[in-house]
Amino acid sequence: MAKSVGTAKKRPGFGKIGNFFREVGLELKKVHWPTRKQLLIYTAVVLVSVAIMAAIIGVIDLVLFSGMEFVLGR
């Protein structure tokens, strides 16, 4: 097999990287993006859920701390 004159050497793996980003772009076009209203609702639900869980964990921590103080006699 004869080498063709004037062909540039290909960098190994460069085509794979370009293909990866091209496919990522195609997949992002398929994504169903939420509307602004949906995004605000989802954000509010997450924030309220986190606040509730923080309160529950805080109460449990307070009860356990008070119980340890009682047991250890401080």
Short mmCIF file of C-alpha atoms in Angstrom, two decimals:
data_model
loop_
_atom_site.label_atom_id
_atom_site.label_comp_id
_atom_site.label_asym_id
_atom_site.label_seq_id
_atom_site.Cartn_x
_atom_site.Cartn_y
_atom_site.Cartn_z
CA MET A 1 0.00 0.00 0.00
CA ALA A 2 1.46 3.33 -1.03
CA LYS A 3 1.24 6.39 1.17
CA SER A 4 -0.63 9.28 -0.36
CA VAL A 5 1.41 12.42 -0.75
CA GLY A 6 0.49 15.42 1.40
CA THR A 7 -1.76 13.69 3.91
CA ALA A 8 -1.57 15.02 7.43
CA LYS A 9 -1.08 12.63 10.30
CA LYS A 10 -4.21 12.16 12.35
CA ARG A 11 -3.96 12.57 16.07
CA PRO A 12 -5.09 9.38 17.76
CA GLY A 13 -8.41 9.73 19.56
CA PHE A 14 -9.18 13.27 18.37
CA GLY A 15 -12.00 12.08 16.13
CA LYS A 16 -13.50 10.17 19.03
CA ILE A 17 -13.55 13.28 21.22
CA GLY A 18 -15.22 15.36 18.51
CA ASN A 19 -17.74 12.59 17.92
CA PHE A 20 -18.49 12.44 21.64
CA PHE A 21 -19.30 16.17 21.86
CA ARG A 22 -21.38 15.97 18.68
CA GLU A 23 -23.43 13.14 20.20
CA VAL A 24 -23.79 15.06 23.48
CA GLY A 25 -25.26 17.98 21.54
CA LEU A 26 -27.71 15.68 19.76
CA GLU A 27 -28.83 14.14 23.06
CA LEU A 28 -29.34 17.56 24.66
CA LYS A 29 -31.73 18.47 21.85
CA LYS A 30 -33.91 15.51 22.90
CA VAL A 31 -34.17 16.63 26.53
CA HIS A 32 -37.56 17.93 27.72
CA TRP A 33 -36.64 21.19 29.45
CA PRO A 34 -39.08 22.46 32.13
CA THR A 35 -40.87 25.76 31.72
CA ARG A 36 -40.05 28.66 34.04
CA LYS A 37 -43.20 27.99 36.08
CA GLN A 38 -42.35 24.30 36.47
CA LEU A 39 -38.79 25.16 37.44
CA LEU A 40 -39.97 27.54 40.17
CA ILE A 41 -42.43 24.95 41.51
CA TYR A 42 -39.79 22.20 41.53
CA THR A 43 -37.31 24.51 43.26
CA ALA A 44 -39.86 25.43 45.93
CA VAL A 45 -40.68 21.75 46.54
CA VAL A 46 -37.00 20.91 46.97
CA LEU A 47 -36.37 23.85 49.33
CA VAL A 48 -39.42 23.03 51.48
CA SER A 49 -38.41 19.35 51.60
CA VAL A 50 -34.88 20.24 52.66
CA ALA A 51 -36.19 22.60 55.36
CA ILE A 52 -38.53 19.92 56.73
CA MET A 53 -35.76 17.30 56.80
CA ALA A 54 -33.38 19.78 58.49
CA ALA A 55 -36.00 20.48 61.15
CA ILE A 56 -36.61 16.77 61.75
CA ILE A 57 -32.88 16.05 62.02
CA GLY A 58 -32.45 19.07 64.32
CA VAL A 59 -35.19 17.84 66.67
CA ILE A 60 -33.74 14.31 66.74
CA ASP A 61 -30.28 15.77 67.46
CA LEU A 62 -31.67 17.92 70.28
CA VAL A 63 -33.50 14.95 71.84
CA LEU A 64 -30.44 12.71 71.65
CA PHE A 65 -28.18 15.45 73.03
CA SER A 66 -30.56 16.08 75.94
CA GLY A 67 -30.76 12.33 76.60
CA MET A 68 -26.96 12.04 76.67
CA GLU A 69 -26.71 14.97 79.07
CA PHE A 70 -29.27 13.31 81.35
CA VAL A 71 -27.49 9.94 81.22
CA LEU A 72 -24.04 11.42 81.81
CA GLY A 73 -25.35 13.70 84.56
CA ARG A 74 -24.19 17.05 83.28
#
